[in-house]
mmCIF file of C-alpha atoms in Angstrom:
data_model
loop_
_atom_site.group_PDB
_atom_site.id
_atom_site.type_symbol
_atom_site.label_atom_id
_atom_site.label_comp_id
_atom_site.label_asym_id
_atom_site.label_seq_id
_atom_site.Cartn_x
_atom_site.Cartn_y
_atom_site.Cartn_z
ATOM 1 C CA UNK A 1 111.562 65.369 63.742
ATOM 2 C CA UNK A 2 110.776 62.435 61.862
ATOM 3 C CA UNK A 3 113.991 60.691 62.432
ATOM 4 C CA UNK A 4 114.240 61.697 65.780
ATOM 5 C CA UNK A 5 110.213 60.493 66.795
ATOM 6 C CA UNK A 6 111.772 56.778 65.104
ATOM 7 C CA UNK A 7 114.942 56.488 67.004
ATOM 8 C CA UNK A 8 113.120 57.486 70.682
ATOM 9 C CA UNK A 9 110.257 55.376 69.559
ATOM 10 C CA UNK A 10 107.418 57.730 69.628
ATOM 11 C CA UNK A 11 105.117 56.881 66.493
ATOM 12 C CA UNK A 12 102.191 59.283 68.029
ATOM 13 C CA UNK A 13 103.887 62.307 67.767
ATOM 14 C CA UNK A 14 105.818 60.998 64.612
ATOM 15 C CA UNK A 15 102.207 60.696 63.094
ATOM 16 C CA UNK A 16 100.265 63.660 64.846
ATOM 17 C CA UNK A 17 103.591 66.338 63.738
ATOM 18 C CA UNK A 18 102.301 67.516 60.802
ATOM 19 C CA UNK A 19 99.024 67.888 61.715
ATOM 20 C CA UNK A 20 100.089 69.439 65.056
ATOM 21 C CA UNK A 21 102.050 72.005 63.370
ATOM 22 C CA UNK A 22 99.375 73.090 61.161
ATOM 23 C CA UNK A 23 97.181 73.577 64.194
ATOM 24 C CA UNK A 24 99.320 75.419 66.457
ATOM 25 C CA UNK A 25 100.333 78.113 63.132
ATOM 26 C CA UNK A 26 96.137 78.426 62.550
ATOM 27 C CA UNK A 27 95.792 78.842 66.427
ATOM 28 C CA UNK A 28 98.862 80.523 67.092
ATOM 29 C CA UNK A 29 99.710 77.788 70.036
ATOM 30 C CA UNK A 30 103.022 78.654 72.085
ATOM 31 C CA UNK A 31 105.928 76.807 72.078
ATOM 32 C CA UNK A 32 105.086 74.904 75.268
ATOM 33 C CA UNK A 33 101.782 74.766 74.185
ATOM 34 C CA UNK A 34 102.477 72.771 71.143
ATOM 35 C CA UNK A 35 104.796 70.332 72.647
ATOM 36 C CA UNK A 36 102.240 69.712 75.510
ATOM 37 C CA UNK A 37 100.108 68.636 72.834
ATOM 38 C CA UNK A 38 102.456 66.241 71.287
ATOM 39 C CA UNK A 39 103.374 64.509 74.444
ATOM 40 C CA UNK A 40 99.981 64.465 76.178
ATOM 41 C CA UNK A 41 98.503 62.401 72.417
ATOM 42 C CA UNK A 42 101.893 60.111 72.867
ATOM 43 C CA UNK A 43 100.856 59.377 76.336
ATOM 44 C CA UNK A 44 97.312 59.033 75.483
ATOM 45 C CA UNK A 45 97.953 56.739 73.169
ATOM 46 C CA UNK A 46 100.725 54.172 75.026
ATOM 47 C CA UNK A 47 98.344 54.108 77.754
ATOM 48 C CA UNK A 48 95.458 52.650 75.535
ATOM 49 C CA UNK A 49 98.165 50.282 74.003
ATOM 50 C CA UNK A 50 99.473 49.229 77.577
ATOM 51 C CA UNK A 51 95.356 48.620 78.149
ATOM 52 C CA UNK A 52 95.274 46.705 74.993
ATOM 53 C CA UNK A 53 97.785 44.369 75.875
ATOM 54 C CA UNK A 54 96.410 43.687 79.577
ATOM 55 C CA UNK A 55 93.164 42.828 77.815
ATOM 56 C CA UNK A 56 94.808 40.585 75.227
ATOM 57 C CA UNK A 57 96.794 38.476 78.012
ATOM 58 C CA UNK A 58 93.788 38.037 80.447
ATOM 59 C CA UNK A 59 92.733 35.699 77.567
ATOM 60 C CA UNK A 60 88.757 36.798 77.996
ATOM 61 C CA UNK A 61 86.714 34.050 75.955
ATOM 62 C CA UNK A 62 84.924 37.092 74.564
ATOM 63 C CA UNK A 63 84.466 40.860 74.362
ATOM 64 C CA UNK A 64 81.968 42.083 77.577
ATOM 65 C CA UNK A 65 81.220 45.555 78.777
ATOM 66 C CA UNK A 66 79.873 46.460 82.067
ATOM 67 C CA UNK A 67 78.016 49.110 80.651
ATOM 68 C CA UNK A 68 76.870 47.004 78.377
ATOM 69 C CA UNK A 69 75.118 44.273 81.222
ATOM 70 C CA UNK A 70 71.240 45.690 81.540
ATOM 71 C CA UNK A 71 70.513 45.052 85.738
ATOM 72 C CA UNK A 72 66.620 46.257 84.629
ATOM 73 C CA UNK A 73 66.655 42.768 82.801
ATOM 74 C CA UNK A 74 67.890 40.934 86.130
ATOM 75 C CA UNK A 75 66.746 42.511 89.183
ATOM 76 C CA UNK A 76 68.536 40.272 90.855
ATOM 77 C CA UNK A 77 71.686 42.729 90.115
ATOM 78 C CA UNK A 78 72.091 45.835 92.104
ATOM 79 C CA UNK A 79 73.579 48.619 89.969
ATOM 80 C CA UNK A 80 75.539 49.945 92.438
ATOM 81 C CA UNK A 81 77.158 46.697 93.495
ATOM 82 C CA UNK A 82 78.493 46.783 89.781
ATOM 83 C CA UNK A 83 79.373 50.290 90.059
ATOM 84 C CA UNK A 84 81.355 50.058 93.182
ATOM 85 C CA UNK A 85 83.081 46.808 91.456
ATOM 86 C CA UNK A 86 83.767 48.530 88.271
ATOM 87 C CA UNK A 87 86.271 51.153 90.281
ATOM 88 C CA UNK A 88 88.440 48.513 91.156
ATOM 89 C CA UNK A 89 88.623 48.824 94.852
ATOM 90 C CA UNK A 90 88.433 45.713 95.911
ATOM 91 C CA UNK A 91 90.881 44.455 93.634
ATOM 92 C CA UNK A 92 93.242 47.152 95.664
ATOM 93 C CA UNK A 93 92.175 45.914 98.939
ATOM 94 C CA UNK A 94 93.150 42.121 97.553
ATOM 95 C CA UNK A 95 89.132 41.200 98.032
ATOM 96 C CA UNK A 96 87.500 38.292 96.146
ATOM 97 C CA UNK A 97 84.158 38.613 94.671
ATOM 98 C CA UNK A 98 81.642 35.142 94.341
ATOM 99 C CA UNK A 99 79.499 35.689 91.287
ATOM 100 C CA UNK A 100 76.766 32.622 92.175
ATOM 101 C CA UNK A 101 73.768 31.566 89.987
ATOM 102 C CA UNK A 102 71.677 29.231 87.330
ATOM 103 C CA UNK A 103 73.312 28.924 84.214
ATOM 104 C CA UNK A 104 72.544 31.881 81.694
ATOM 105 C CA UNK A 105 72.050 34.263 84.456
ATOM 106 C CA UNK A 106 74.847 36.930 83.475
ATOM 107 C CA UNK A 107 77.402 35.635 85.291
ATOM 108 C CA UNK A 108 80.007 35.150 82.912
ATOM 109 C CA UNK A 109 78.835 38.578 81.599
ATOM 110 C CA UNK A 110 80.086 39.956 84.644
ATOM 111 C CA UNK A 111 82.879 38.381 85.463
ATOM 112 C CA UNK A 112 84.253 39.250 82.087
ATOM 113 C CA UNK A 113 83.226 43.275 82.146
ATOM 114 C CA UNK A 114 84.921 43.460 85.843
ATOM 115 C CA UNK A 115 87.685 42.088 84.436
ATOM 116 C CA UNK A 116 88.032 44.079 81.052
ATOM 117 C CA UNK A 117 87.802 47.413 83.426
ATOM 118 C CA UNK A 118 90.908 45.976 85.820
ATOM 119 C CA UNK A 119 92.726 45.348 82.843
ATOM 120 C CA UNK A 120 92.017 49.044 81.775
ATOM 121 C CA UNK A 121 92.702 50.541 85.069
ATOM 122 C CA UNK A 122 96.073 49.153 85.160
ATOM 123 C CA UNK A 123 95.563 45.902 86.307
ATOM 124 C CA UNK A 124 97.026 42.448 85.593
ATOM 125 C CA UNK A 125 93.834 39.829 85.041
ATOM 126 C CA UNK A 126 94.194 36.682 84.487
ATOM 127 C CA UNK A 127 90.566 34.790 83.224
ATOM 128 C CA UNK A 128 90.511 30.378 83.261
ATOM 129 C CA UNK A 129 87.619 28.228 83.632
ATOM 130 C CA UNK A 130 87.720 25.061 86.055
ATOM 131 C CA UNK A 131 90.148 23.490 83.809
ATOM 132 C CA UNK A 132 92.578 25.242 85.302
ATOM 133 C CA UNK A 133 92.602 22.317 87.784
ATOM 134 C CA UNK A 134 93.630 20.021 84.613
ATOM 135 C CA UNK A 135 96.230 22.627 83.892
ATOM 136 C CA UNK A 136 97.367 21.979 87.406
ATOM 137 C CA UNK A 137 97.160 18.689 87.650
ATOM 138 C CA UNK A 138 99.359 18.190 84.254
ATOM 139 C CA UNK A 139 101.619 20.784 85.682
ATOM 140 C CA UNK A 140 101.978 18.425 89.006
ATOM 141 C CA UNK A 141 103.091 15.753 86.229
ATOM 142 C CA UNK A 142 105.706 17.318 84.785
ATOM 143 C CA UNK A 143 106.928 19.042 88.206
ATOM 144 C CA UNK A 144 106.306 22.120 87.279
ATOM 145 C CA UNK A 145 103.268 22.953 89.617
ATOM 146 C CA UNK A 146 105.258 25.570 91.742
ATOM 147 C CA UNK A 147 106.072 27.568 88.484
ATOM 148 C CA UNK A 148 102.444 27.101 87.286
ATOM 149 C CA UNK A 149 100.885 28.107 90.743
ATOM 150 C CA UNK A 150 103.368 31.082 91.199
ATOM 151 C CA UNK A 151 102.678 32.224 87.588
ATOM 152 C CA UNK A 152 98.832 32.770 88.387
ATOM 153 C CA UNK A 153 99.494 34.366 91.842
ATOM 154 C CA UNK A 154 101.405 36.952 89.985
ATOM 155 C CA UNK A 155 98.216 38.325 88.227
ATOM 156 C CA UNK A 156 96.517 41.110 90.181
ATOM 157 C CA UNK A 157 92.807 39.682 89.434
ATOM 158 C CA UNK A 158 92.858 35.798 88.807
ATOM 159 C CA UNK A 159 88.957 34.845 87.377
ATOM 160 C CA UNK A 160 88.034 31.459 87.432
ATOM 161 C CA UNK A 161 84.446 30.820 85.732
ATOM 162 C CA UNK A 162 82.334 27.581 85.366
ATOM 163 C CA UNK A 163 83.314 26.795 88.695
ATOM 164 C CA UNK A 164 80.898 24.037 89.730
ATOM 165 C CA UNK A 165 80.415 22.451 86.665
ATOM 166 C CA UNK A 166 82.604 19.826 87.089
ATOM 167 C CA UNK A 167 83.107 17.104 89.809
ATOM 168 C CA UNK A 168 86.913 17.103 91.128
ATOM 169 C CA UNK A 169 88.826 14.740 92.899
ATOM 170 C CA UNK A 170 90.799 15.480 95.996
ATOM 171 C CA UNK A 171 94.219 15.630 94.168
ATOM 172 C CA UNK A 172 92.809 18.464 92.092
ATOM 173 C CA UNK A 173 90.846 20.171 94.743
ATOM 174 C CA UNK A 174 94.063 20.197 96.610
ATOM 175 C CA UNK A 175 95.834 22.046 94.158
ATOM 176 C CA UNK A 176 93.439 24.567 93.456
ATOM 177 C CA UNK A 177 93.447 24.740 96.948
ATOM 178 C CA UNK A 178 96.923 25.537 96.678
ATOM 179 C CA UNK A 179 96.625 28.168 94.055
ATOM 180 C CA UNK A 180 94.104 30.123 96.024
ATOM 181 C CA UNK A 181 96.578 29.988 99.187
ATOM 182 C CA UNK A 182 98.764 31.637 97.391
ATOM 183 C CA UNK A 183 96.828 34.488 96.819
ATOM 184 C CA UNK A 184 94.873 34.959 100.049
ATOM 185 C CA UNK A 185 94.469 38.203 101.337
ATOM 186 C CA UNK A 186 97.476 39.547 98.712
ATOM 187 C CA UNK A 187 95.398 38.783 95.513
ATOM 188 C CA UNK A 188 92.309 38.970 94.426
ATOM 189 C CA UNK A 189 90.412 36.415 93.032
ATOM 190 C CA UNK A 190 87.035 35.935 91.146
ATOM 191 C CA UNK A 191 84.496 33.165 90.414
ATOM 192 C CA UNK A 192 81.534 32.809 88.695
ATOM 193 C CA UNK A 193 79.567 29.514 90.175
ATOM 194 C CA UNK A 194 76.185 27.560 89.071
ATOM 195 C CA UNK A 195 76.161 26.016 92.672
ATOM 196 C CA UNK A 196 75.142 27.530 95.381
ATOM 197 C CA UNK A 197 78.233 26.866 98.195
ATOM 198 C CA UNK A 198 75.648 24.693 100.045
ATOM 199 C CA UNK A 199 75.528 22.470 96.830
ATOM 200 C CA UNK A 200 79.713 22.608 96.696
ATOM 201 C CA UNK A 201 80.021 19.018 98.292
ATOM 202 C CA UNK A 202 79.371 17.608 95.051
ATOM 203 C CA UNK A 203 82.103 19.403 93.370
ATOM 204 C CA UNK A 204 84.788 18.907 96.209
ATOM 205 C CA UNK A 205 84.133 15.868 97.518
ATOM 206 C CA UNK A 206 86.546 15.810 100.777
ATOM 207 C CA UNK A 207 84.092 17.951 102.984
ATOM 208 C CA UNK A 208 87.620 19.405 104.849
ATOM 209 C CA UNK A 209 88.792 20.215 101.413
ATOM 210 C CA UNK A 210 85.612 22.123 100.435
ATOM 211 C CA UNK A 211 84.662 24.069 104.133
ATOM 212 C CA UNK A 212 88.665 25.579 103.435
ATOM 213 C CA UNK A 213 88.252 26.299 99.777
ATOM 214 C CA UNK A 214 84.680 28.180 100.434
ATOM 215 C CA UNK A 215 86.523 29.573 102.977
ATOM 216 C CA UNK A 216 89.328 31.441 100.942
ATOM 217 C CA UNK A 217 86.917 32.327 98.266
ATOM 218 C CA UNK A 218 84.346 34.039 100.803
ATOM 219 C CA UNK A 219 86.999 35.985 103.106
ATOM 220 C CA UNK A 220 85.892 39.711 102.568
ATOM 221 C CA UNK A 221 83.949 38.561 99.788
ATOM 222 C CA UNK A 222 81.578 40.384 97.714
ATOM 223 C CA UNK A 223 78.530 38.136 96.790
ATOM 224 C CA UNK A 224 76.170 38.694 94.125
ATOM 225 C CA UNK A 225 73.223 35.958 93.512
ATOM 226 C CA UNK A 226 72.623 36.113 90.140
ATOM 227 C CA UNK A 227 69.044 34.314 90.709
ATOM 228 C CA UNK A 228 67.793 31.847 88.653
ATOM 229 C CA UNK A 229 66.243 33.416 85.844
ATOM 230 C CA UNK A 230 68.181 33.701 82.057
ATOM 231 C CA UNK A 231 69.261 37.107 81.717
ATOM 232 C CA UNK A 232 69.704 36.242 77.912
ATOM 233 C CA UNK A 233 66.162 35.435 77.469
ATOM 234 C CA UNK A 234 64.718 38.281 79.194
ATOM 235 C CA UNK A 235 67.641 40.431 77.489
ATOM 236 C CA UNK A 236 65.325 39.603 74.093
ATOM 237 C CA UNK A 237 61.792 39.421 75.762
ATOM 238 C CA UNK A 238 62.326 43.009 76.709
ATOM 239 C CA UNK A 239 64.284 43.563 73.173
ATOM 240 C CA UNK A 240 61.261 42.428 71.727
ATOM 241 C CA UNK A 241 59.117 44.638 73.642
ATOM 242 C CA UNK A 242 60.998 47.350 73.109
ATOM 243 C CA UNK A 243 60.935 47.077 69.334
ATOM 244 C CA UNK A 244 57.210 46.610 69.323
ATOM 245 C CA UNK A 245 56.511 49.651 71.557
ATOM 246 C CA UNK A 246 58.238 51.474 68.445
#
């Protein structure tokens, strides 16, 4: 069994076997009964591997939960917005989402959580920052900006984060324009923004270029305002309290 486990590549049930056996003699499991349990822990296991691996290639910045974002600490959040996010639907239906808000607000937070659960649903994520315009702008210079553009509208969620931030000039606000053409309505796409799409003039300068770009993003968007508050300092305010009530 040993052998057999290496050469069809199954190192679950090569190293659940012997334990396996033992249980199904104690419990008296059936033939079928046994071998359902090998299988099942050998697809158990590839599928958390498979997860793994979609995590590890979204290249997230950092680990982030959505369980593990508190909405009582920004009210700003409905729970049920993040709920209905976390199941992935709109990343079936090809929908964006517009995470908008001061800096320290939980945005990130978010964007990073909704993305870890599409990775573990089965879904290819792909997390940047606004220097993915530099990436497309090099890309452009070496003449590879079709690849580079049809590489990220492969990915099922593409997350782009600190959006705002930085001031860009036409020739990179037309090829992030490009890049989210490629995906509209096929692809979903998420941002996480300190600028209010009013305020967006200052980023995109070209007021053509910026009315289309807001325009892609906010399509069948979902919008959540993450106010203006930091959720990390009234994360430890009510930490604080918490421990003191104790």
């Amino acid at each position: 069994m040993d052998t057999a486990c290496r050469l069809l590549r199954l190192p679950t049930m090569r190293a659940q076997a012997a334990d396996t056996i033992a249980r199904a003699e104690r419990e008296g499991l059936s033939y079928a009964g046994f071998l359902a349990e090998l299988l099942m822990a050998e697809c158990e296991d590839r599928d958390r591997r498979r997860a793994e691996r979609r995590i590890r290639t979204a290249h997230f910045p950092r680990e982030k939960s959505v369980r593990g974002f508190d909405c009582r600490v920004n009210p700003n959040v409905d729970p049920a917005v993040i709920h209905n996010l976390a199941t992935c639907e709109w990343i079936a239906k090809g929908y964006p989402l517009c995470l908008v808000g001061d800096s320290g607000t939980g945005k990130s937070h978010l964007l990073i959580a909704l993305g870890t659960a599409a990775a573990m649903a089965g879904y290819r994520v792909r997390y940047t920052t606004a220097a993915l315009v530099n990436e497309l702008v090099e890309a452009a210079g070496d003449k590879q900006l079709g690849r580079t553009i049809a590489r990220y509208g492969r990915v099922d969620l593409l997350e782009i984060d600190e959006l705002g931030y930085l001031e860009l000039d036409r020739r990179g606000a037309e090829m992030l324009f490009q890049a989210l053409t490629e995906r509209e309505e096929k692809s979903s796409i998420a941002i996480a923004s300190n600028e209010a799409f009013t305020g967006w003039s200052r980023t995109f300068t070209d007021p053509r270029l910026c009315a289309a770009i807001v325009d892609r993003l906010t399509f069948n968007a979902t919008l959540i305002e993450t106010g203006t508050e930091s959720y990390r300092l009234a994360r430890a305010k009510a930490l604080a309290e918490q421990k003191g009530r104790q």
